[in-house]
Structure formats: C-alpha cells, structure tokens
JSON list of C-alpha atoms in Angstrom, two decimals:
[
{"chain": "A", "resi": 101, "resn": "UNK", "atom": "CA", "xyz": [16.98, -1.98, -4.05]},
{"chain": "A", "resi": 102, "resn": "UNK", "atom": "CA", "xyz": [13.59, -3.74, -4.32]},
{"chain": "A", "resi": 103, "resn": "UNK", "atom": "CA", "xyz": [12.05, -5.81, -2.85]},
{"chain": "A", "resi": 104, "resn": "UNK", "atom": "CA", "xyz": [11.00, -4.15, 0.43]},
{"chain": "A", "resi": 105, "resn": "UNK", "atom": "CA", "xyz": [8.54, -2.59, 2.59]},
{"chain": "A", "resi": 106, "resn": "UNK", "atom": "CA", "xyz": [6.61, 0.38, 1.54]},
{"chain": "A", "resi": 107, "resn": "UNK", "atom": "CA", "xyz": [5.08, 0.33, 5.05]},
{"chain": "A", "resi": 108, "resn": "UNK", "atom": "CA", "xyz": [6.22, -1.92, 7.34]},
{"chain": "A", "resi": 109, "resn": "UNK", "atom": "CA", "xyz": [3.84, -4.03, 9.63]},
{"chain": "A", "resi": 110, "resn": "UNK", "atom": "CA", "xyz": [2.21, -1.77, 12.01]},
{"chain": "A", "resi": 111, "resn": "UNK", "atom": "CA", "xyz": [-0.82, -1.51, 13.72]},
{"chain": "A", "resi": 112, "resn": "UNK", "atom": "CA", "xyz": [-3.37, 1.06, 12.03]},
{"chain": "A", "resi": 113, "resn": "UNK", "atom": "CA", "xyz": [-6.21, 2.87, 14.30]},
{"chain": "A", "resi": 114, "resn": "UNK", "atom": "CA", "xyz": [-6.69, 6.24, 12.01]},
{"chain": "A", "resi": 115, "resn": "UNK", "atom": "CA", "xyz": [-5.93, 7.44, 8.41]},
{"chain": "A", "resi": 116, "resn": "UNK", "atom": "CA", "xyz": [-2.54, 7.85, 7.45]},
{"chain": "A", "resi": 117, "resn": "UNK", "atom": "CA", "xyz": [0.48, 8.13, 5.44]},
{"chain": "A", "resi": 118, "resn": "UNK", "atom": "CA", "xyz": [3.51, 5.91, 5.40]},
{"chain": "A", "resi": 119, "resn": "UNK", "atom": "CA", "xyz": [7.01, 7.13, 4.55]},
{"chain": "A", "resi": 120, "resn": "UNK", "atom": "CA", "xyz": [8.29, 7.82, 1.26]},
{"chain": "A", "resi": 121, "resn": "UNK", "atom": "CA", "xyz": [10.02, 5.40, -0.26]},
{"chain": "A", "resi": 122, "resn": "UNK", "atom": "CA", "xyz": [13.08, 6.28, -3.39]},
{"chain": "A", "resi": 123, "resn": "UNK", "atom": "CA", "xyz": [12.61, 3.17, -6.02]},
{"chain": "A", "resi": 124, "resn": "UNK", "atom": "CA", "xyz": [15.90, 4.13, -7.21]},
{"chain": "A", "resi": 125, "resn": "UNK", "atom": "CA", "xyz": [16.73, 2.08, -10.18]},
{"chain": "A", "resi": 126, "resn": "UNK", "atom": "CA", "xyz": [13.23, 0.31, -10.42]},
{"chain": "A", "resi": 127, "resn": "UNK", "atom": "CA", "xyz": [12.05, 3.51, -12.20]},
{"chain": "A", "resi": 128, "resn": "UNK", "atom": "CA", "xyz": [9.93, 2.66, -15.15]},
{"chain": "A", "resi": 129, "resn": "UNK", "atom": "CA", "xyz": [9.43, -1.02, -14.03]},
{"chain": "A", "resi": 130, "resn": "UNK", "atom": "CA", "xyz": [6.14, -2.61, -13.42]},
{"chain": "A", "resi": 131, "resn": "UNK", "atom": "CA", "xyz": [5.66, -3.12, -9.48]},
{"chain": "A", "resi": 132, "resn": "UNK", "atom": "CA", "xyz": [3.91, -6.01, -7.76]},
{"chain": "A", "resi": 133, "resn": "UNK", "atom": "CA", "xyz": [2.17, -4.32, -4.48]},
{"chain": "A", "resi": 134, "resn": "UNK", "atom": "CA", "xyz": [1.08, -7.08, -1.87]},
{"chain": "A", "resi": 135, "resn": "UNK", "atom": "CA", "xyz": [-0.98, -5.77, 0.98]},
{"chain": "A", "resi": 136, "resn": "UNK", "atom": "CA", "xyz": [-0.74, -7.95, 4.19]},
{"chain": "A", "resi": 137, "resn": "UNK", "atom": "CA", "xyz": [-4.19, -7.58, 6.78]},
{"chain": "A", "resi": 138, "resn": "UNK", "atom": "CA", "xyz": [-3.25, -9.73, 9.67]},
{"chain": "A", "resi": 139, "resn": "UNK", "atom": "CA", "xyz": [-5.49, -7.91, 12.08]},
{"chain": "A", "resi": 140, "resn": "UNK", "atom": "CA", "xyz": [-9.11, -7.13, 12.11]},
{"chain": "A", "resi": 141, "resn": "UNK", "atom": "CA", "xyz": [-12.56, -6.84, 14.34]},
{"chain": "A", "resi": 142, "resn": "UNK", "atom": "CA", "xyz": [-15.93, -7.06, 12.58]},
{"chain": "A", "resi": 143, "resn": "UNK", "atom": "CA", "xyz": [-17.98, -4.03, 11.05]},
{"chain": "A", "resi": 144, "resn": "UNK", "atom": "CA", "xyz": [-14.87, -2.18, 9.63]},
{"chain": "A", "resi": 145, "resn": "UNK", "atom": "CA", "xyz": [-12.90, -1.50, 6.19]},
{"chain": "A", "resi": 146, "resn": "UNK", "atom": "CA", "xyz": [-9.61, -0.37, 5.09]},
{"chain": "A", "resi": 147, "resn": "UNK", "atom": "CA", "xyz": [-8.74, 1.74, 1.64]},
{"chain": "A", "resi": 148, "resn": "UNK", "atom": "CA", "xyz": [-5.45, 1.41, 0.77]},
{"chain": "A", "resi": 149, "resn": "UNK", "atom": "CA", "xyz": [-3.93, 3.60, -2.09]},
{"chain": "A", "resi": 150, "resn": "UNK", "atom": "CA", "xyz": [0.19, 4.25, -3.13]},
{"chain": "A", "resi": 151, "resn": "UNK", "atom": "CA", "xyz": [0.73, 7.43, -4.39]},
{"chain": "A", "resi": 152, "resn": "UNK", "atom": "CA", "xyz": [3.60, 8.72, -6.35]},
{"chain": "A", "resi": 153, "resn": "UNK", "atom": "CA", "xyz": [6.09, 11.63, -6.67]},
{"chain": "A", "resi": 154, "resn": "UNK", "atom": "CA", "xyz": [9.21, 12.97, -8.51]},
{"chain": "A", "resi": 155, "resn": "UNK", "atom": "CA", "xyz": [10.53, 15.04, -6.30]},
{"chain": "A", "resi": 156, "resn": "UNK", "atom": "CA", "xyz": [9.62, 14.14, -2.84]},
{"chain": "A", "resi": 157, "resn": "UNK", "atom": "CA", "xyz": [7.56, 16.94, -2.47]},
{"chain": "A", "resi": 158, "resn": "UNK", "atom": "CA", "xyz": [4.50, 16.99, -5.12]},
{"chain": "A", "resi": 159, "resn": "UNK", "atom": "CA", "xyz": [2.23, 14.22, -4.77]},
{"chain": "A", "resi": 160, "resn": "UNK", "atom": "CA", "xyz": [-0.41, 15.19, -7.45]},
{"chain": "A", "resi": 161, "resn": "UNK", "atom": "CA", "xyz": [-3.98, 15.11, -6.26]},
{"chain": "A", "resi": 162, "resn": "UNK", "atom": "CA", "xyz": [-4.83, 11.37, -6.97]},
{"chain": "A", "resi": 163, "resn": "UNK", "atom": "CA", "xyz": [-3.20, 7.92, -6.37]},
{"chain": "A", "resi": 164, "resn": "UNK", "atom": "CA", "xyz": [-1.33, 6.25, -9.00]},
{"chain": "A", "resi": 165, "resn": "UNK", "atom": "CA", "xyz": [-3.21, 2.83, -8.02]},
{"chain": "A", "resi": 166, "resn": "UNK", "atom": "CA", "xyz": [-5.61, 1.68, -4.80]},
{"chain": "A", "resi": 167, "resn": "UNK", "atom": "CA", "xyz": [-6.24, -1.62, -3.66]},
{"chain": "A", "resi": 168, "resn": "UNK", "atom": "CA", "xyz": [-10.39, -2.22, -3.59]},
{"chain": "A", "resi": 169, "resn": "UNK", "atom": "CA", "xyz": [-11.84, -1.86, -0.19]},
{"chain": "A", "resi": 170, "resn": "UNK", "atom": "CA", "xyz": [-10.61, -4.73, 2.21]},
{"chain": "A", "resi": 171, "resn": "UNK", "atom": "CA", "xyz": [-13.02, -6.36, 5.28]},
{"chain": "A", "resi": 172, "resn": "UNK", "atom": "CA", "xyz": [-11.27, -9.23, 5.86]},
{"chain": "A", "resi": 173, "resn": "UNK", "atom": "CA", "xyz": [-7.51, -10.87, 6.70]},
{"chain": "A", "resi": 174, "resn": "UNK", "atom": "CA", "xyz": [-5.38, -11.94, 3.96]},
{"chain": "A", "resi": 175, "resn": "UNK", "atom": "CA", "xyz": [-2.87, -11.15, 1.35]},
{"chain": "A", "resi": 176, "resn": "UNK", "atom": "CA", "xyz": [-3.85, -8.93, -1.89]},
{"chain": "A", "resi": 177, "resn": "UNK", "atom": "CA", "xyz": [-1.77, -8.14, -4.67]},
{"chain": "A", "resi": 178, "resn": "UNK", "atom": "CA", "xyz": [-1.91, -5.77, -7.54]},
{"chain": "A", "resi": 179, "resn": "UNK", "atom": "CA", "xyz": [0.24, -4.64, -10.12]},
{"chain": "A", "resi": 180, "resn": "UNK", "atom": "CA", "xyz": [1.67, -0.65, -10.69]},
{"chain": "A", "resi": 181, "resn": "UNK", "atom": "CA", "xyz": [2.56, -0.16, -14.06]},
{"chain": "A", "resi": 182, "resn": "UNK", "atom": "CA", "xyz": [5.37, 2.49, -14.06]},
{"chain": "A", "resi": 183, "resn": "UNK", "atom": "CA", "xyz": [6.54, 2.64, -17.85]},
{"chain": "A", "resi": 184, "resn": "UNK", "atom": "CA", "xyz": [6.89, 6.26, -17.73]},
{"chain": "A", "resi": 185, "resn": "UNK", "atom": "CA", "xyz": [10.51, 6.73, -17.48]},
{"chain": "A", "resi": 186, "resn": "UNK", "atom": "CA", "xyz": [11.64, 9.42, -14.89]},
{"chain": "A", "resi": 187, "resn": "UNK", "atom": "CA", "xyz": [7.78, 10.19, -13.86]},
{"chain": "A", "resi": 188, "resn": "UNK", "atom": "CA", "xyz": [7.61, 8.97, -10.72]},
{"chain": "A", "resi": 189, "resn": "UNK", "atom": "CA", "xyz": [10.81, 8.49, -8.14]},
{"chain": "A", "resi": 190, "resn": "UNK", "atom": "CA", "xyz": [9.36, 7.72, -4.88]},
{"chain": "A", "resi": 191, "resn": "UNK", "atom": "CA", "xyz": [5.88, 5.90, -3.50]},
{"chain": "A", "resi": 192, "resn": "UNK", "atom": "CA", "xyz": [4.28, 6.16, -0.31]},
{"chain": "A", "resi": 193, "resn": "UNK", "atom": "CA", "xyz": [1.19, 4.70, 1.30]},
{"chain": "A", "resi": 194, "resn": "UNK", "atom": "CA", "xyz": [-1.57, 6.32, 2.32]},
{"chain": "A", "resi": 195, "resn": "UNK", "atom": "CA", "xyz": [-4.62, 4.07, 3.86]},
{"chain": "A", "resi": 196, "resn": "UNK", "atom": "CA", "xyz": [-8.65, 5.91, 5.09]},
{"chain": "A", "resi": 197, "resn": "UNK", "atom": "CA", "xyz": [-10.18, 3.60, 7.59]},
{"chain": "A", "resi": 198, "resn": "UNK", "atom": "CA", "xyz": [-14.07, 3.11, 8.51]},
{"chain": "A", "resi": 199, "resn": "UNK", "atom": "CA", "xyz": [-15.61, 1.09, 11.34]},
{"chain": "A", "resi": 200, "resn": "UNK", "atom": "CA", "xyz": [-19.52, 1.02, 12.12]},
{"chain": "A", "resi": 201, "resn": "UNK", "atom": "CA", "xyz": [-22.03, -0.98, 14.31]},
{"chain": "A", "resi": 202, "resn": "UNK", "atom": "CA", "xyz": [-22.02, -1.53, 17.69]},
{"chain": "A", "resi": 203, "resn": "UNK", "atom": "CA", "xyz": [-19.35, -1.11, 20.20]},
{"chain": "A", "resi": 204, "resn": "UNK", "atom": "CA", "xyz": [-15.55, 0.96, 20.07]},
{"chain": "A", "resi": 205, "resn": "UNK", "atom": "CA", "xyz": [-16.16, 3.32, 16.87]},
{"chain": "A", "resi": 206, "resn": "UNK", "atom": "CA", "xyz": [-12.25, 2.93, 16.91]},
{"chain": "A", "resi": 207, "resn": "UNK", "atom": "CA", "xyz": [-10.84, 0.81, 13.87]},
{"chain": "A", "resi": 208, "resn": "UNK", "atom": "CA", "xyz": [-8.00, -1.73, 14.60]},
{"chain": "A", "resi": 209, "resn": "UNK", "atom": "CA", "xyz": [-6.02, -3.11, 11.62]},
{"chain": "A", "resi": 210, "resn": "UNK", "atom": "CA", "xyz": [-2.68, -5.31, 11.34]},
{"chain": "A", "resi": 211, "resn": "UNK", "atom": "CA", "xyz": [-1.42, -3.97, 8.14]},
{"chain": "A", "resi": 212, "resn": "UNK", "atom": "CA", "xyz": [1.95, -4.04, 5.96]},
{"chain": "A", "resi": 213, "resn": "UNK", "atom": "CA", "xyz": [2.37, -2.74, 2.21]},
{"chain": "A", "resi": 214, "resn": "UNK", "atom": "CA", "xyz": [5.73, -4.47, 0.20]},
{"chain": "A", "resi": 215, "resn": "UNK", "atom": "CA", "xyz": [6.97, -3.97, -3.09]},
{"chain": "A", "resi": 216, "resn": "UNK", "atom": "CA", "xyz": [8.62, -5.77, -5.49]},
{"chain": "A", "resi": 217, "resn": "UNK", "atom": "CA", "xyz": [10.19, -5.87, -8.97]},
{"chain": "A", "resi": 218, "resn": "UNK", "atom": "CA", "xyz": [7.87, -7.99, -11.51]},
{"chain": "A", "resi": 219, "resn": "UNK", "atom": "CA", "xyz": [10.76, -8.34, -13.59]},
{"chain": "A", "resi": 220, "resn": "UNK", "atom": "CA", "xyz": [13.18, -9.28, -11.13]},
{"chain": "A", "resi": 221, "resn": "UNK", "atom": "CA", "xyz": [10.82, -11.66, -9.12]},
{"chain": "A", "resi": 222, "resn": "UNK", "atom": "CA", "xyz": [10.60, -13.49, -12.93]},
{"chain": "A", "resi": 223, "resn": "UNK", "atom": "CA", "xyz": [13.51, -13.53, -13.34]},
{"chain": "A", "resi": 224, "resn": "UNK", "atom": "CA", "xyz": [14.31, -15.47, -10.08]},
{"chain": "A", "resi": 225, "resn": "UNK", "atom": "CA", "xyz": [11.65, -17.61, -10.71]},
{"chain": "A", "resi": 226, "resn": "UNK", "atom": "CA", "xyz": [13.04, -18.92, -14.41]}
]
C-alpha cells in the first residue's frame, strides 16, 4: 500500500488535520515521514505532528512523532518507529501554524506529508 501521501500538497492558511490514512499491512514497520514546504512568506512557522490510532476513532492525547518547528522551504525527513504490532492502524496529520511581524497576520504555507516503508524503500535500493 505504501508509499503515499499522508496529506497531499495543499496550501495551508490555519491549523488543521489531514485525513486518516489505513497503513494496512505496514503495521509494525518503521516509517520514513518526508515533509515537503514549497511555499512560504517571512516571519512565520509551521509544527507538523502525525498522530496515530487503532480504530479510527481514538487518537490518544499526544502525537506519536512531530517534525521540529520549520521556517523555511525544503524537504525534512524523520523516521516513525512502529514495532508495536497491532497498536496503531491508521496516521493522520495534524499541523499548528504561527506568523508574526508586520503585515497580513495570515500564514501561507505550500505543504505535503508522504510516507513510506523503510524496509521496502531498502529493499528497492539493494
């Protein structure tokens, strides 16, 4: 099933949540997360966290991992260790945004979250 989008690129204004996303068969795996910025102004910063669920429907009351506080275009990666069989089922994104200084108090990101299998990506690559 993976690799694929956990959020596909969109353009972010406001907190928010991105759809839930059913691993399937990559339950248990360790996850490579790559956040994509590839649209910013000046004086603003984006937290992105993935958070994690069994059902669907409980999403406990803290991420399973967040990316450190992002200023700036690029591509970031990071690495969700999911070795707990059967814990977690499905992911979703969830991002807080911040913008100071002068001008629009509005924030304006280009954002996109995608996941991938570690294993499978190494396997590829061998």
């Amino acid at each position: 099933m993976l690799p694929q989008f956990l959020l596909a690129e969109t353009t972010v204004r406001e907190a928010g949540t991105g759809p839930d996303l059913n691993i399937g068969d990559q339950q248990g795996e360790t996850l490579i997360l790559t956040l994509g910025i590839t649209r910013i102004i000046e004086q603003e910063s984006i937290d992105m966290s993935v958070w994690g669920s069994a059902d669907g429907s409980d999403w406990g009351a803290k991420p399973l991992i967040s990316f450190p506080q992002k200023f700036y275009c690029g591509t970031y990666q990071i690495l969700l260790d999911l070795s707990e069989p059967g814990t977690v089922k499905y992911l979703r994104a969830k991002w807080q945004v911040n913008r100071w200084g002068k001008g629009d108090p509005t924030p304006l990101f280009g954002i996109y979250l995608f996941v991938q299998s570690m294993e499978r990506r190494l396997a590829a690559a061998g």
